[in-house]
Short mmCIF file of C-alpha atoms in Angstrom, two decimals:
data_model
loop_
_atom_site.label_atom_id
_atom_site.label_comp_id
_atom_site.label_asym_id
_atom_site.label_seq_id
_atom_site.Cartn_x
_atom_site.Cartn_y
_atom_site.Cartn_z
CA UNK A 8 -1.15 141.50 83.95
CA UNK A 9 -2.01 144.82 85.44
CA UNK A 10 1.89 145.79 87.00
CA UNK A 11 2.13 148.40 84.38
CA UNK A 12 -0.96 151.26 85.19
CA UNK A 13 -2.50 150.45 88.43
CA UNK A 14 -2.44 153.73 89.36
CA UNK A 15 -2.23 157.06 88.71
CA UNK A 16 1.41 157.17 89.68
CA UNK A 17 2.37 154.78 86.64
CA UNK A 18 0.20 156.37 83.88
CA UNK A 19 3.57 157.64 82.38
CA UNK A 20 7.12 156.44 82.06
CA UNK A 21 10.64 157.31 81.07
CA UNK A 22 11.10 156.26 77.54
CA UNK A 23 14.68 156.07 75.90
CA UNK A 24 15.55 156.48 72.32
CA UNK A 25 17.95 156.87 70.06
CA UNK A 26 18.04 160.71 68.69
CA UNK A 27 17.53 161.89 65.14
CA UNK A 28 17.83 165.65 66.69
CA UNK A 29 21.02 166.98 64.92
CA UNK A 30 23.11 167.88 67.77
CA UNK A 31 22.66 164.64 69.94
CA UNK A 32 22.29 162.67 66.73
CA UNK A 33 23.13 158.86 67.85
CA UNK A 34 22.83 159.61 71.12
CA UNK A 35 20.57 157.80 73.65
CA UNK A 36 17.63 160.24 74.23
CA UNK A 37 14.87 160.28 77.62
CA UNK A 38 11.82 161.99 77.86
CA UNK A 39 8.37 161.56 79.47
CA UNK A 40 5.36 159.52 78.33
CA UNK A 41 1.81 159.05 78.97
CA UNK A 42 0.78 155.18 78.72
CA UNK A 43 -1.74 152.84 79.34
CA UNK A 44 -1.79 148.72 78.89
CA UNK A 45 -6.13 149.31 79.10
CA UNK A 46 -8.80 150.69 80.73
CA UNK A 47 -8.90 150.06 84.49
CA UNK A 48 -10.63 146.64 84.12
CA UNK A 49 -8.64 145.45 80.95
CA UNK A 50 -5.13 146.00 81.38
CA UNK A 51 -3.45 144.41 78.31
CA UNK A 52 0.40 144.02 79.71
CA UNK A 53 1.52 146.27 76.89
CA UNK A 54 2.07 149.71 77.09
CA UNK A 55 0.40 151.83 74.73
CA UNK A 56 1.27 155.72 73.81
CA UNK A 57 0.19 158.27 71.73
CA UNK A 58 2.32 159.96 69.80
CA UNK A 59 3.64 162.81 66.75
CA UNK A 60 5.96 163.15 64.91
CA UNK A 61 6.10 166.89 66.20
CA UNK A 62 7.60 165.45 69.55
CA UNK A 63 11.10 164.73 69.92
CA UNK A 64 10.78 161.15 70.71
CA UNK A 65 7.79 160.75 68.56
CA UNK A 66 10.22 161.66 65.78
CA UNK A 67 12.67 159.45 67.19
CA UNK A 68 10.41 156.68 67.17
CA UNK A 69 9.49 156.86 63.68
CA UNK A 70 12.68 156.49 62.37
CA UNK A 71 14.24 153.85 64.94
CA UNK A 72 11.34 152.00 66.81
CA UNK A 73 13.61 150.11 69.33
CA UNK A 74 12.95 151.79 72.97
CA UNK A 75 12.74 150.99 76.79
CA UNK A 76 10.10 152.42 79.15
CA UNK A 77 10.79 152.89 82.50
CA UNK A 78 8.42 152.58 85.32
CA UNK A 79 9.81 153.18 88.77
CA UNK A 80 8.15 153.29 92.23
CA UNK A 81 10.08 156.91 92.89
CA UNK A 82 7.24 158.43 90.65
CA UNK A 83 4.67 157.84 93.64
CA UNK A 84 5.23 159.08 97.00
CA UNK A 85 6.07 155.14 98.41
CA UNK A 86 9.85 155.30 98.35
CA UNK A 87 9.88 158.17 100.15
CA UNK A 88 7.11 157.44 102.63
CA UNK A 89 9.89 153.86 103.47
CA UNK A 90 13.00 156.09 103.20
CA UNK A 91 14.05 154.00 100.52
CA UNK A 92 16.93 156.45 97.98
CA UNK A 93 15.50 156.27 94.36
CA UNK A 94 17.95 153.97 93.54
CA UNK A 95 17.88 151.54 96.05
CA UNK A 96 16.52 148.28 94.56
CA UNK A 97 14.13 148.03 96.59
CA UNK A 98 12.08 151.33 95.13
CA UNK A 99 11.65 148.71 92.88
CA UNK A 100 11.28 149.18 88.83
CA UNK A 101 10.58 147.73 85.67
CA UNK A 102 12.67 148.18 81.97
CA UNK A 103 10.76 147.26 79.76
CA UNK A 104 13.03 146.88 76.18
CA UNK A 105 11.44 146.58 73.06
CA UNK A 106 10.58 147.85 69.90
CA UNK A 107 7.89 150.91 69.50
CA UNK A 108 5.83 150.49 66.48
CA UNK A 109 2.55 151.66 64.77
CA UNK A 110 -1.06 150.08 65.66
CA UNK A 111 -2.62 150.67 62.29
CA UNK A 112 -6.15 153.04 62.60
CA UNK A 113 -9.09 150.99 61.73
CA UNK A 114 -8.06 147.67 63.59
CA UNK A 115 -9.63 146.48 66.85
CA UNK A 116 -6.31 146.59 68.15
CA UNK A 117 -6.21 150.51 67.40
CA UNK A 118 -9.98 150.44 69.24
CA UNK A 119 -8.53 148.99 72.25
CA UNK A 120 -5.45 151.36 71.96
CA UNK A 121 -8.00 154.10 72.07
CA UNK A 122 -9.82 153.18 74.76
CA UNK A 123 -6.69 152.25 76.64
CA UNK A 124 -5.26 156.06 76.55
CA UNK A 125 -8.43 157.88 76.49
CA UNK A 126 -10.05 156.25 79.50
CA UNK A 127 -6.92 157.33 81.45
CA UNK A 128 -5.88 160.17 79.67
CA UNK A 129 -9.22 161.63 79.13
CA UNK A 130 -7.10 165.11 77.95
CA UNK A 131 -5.89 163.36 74.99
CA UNK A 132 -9.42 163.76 73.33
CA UNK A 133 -8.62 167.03 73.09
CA UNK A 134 -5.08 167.42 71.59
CA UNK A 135 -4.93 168.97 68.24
CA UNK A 136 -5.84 167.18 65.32
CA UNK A 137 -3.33 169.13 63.12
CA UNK A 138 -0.73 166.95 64.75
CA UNK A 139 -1.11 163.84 63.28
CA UNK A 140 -1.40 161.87 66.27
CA UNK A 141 -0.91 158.11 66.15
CA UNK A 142 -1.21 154.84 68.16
CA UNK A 143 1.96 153.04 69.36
CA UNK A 144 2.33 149.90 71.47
CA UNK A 145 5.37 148.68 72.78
CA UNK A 146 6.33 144.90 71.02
CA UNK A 147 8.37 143.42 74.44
CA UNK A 148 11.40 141.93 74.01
CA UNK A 149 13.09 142.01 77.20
CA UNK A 150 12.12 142.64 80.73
CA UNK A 151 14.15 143.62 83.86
CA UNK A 152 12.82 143.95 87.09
CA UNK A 153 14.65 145.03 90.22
CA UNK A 154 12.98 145.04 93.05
CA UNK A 155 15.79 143.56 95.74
CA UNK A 156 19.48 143.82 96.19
CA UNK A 157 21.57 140.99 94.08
CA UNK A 158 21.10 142.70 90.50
CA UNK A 159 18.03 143.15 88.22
CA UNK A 160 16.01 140.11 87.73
CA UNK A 161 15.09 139.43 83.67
CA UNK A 162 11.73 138.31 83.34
CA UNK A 163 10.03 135.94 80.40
CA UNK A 164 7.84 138.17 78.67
CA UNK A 165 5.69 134.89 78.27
CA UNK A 166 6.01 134.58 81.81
CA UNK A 167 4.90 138.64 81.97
CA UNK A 168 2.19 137.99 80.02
CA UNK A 169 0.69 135.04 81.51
CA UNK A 170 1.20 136.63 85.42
CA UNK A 171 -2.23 137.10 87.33
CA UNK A 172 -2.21 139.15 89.75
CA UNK B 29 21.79 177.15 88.72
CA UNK B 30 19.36 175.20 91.05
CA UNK B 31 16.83 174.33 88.76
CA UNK B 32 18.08 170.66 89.21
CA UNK B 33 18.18 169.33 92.60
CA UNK B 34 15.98 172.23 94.83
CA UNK B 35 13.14 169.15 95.74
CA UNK B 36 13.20 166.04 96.88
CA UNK B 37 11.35 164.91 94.12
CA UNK B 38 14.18 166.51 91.50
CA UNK B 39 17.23 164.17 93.37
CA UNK B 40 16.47 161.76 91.23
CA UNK B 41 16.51 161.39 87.16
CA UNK B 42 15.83 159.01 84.24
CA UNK B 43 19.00 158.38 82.69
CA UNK B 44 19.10 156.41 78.76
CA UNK B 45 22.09 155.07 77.81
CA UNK B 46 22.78 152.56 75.23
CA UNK B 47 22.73 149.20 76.48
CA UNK B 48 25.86 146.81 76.86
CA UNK B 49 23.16 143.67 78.50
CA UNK B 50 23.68 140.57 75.55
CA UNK B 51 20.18 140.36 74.85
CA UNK B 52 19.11 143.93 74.14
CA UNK B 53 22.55 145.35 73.15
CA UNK B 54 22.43 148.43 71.16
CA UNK B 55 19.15 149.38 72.37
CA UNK B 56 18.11 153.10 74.35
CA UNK B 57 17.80 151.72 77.47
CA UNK B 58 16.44 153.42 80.63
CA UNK B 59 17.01 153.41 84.88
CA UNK B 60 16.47 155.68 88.04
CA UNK B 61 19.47 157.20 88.62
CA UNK B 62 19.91 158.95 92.32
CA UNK B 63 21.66 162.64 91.04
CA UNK B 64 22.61 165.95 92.87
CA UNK B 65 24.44 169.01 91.50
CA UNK B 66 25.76 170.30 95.18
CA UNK B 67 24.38 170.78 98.60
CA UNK B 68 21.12 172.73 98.93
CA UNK B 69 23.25 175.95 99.16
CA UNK B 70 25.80 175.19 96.27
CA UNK B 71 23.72 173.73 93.73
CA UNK B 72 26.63 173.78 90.71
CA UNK B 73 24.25 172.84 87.40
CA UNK B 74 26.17 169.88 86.83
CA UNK B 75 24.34 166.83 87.69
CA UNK B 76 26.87 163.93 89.80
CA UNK B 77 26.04 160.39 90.52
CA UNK B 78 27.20 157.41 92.12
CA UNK B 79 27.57 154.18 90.26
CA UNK B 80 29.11 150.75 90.19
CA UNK B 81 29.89 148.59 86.95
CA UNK B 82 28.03 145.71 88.83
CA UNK B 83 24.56 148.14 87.55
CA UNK B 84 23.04 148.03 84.45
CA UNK B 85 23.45 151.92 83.68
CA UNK B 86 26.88 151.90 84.99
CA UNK B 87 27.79 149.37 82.75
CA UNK B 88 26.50 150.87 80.05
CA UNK B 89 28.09 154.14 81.03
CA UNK B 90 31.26 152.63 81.57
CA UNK B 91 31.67 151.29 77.59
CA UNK B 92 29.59 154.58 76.11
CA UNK B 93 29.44 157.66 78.12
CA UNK B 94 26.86 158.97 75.66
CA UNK B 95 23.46 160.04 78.04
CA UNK B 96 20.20 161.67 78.77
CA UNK B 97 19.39 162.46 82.22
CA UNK B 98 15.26 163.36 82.27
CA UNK B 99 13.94 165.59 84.85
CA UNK B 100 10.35 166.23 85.03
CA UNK B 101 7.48 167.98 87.10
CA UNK B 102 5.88 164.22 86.63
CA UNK B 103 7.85 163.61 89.64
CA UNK B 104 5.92 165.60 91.82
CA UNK B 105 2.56 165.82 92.70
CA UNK B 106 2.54 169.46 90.87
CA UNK B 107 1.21 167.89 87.62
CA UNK B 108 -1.67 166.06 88.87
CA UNK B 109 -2.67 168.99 91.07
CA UNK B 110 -2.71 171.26 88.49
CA UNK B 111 -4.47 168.53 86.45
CA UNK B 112 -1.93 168.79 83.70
CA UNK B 113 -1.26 165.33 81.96
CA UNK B 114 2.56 164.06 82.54
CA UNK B 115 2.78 164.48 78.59
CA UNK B 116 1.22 167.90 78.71
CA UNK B 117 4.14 170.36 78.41
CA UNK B 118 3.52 172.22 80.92
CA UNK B 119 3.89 169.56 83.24
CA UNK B 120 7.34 170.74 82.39
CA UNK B 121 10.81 168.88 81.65
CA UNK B 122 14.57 169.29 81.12
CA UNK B 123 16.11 166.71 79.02
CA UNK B 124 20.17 167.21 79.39
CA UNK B 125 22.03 165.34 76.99
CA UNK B 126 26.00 164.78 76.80
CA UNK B 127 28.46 162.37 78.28
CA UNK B 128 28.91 160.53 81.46
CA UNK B 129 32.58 160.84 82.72
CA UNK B 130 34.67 159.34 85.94
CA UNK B 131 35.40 162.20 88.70
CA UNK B 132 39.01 161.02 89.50
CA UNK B 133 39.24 160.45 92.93
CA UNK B 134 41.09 162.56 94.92
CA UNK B 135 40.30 165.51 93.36
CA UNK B 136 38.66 168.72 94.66
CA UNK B 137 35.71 168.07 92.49
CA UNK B 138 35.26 164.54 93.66
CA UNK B 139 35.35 165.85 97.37
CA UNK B 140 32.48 167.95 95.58
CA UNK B 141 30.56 165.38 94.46
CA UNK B 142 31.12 163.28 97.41
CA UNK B 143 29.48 166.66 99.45
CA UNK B 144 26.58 167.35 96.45
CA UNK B 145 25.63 163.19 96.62
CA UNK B 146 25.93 162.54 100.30
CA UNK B 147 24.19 165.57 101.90
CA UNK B 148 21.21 164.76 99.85
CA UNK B 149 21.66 161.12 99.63
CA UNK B 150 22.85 160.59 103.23
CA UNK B 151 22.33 156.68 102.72
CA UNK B 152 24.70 156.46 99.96
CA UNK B 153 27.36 156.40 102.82
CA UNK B 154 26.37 152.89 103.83
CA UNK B 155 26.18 151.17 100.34
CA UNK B 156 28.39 148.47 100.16
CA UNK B 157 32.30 149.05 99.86
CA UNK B 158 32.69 146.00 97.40
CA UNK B 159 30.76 147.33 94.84
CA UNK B 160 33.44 149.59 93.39
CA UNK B 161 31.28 152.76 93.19
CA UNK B 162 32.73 155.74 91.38
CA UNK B 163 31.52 159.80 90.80
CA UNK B 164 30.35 160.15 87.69
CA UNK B 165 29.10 163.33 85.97
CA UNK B 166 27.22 164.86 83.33
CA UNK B 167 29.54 166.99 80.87
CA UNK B 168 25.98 169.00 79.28
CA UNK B 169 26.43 168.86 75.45
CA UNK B 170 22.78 169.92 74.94
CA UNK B 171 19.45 171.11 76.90
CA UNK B 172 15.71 170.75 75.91
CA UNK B 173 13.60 172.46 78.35
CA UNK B 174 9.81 171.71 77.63
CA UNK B 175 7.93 174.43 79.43
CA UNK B 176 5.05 175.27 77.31
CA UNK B 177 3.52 174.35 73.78
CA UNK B 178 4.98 174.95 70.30
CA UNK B 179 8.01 172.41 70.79
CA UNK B 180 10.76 172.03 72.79
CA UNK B 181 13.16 174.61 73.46
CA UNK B 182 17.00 174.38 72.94
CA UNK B 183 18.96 176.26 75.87
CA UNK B 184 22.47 177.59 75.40
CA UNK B 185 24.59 175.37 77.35
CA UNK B 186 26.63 178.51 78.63
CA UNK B 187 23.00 180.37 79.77
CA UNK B 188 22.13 177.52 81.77
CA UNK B 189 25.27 177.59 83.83
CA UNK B 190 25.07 181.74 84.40
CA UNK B 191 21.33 181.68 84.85
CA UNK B 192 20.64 183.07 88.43
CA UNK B 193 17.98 182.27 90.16
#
């Protein structure tokens, strides 16, 4: 499956949470995320991030793992180029609804984790140690798609996962 | 205030509400959301949007106004020009939380709205009558503006709206 970081345009998404920040405590929360599913060659089907508990959604996170990424086709310049409006289904996306948890340091999982961000990200190499940075992967539980008119489309994530493309 | 819609790339946001769909109810759950806070000369600060019950978000906004519209540089090209990862902060965001509320038709601010979505959405015009859409917009309850490193920054609700630019 390599839908999720073919290119540059969908090394990041939208992720939602639910807020632990006092004033907006409960509420649902959005902010930006650099992912990877694996290096070019290897791409996994599940996104990977890495993250602090010194960010807002890191913190988030680590109290109540459930999430969605977004990936829409508005990030790149194609809607535009086809004068297709954000929203029109057809600047097609995928929500991607699961729950946000720790890949533990020292497993091969974490290795591929590594090499899945840092091959893409190579600026994450870089970021402070002092933060406490750690793996997360996104466990799938639900998948829309829309990509057409007549509503979003909810794909298998067996289905997801055994796509070749 | 025109920090929100002054590009094409900023007429558009990532909006998390909490999700009303069976299978991942009570999850953050994140869309595109076409927005616009006036006509290029009148930008107003408040973002509007256009939505039907018969979409995911506007379902979800319909039961729980509670959201998060995302807004950031990502969107561009800027951040990959200035090689600045989308999860850098200075590939920089504004995360504006509060609620999601009708525009009752008929009003002056709904003619607004209609103006602020329509001159920069002109398509939204033709989108199908059946669908029930409504005006929608964001009553701010609370800013983040990530500009630069050392955390987010909180931004007075009342600044934002007498900030000249």
């Amino acid at each position: 499956m390599t839908f999720i970081t073919p290119t540059l345009h969908t090394e990041w998404g939208s992720v939602s949470t639910t807020s632990t920040a006092d004033p907006i405590k409960g509420y649902p929360f959005g902010n930006i995320m650099s992912i990877s599913d694996g290096p070019v060659d290897r791409a996994s089907g599940t996104p990977y991030a890495y993250i602090t508990r010194m960010d807002l959604t890191g913190k988030d996170l680590l109290t109540d793992t459930r999430a969605t990424l977004s990936i829409s086709e508005a990030q790149s310049d194609y809607c535009q180029k086809h004068d297709l409006d954000p929203e029109d289904p057809r600047c097609a996306r995928i929500l991607l609804t699961g729950n946000m948890v720790e890949v533990k340091n020292g497993t091969s999982e974490a290795e591929f984790a590594k090499a899945a961000l840092f091959s893409r990200h190579p600026v994450m190499e870089t970021w402070p140690a002092d933060h406490n940075w750690i793996f997360v992967k996104l466990n799938i539980k639900h998948i829309y798609v829309l990509d057409f008119f007549g509503g979003a489309s909810e794909v298998d994530v067996m289905d997801y996962y055994n796509a070749e493309l």
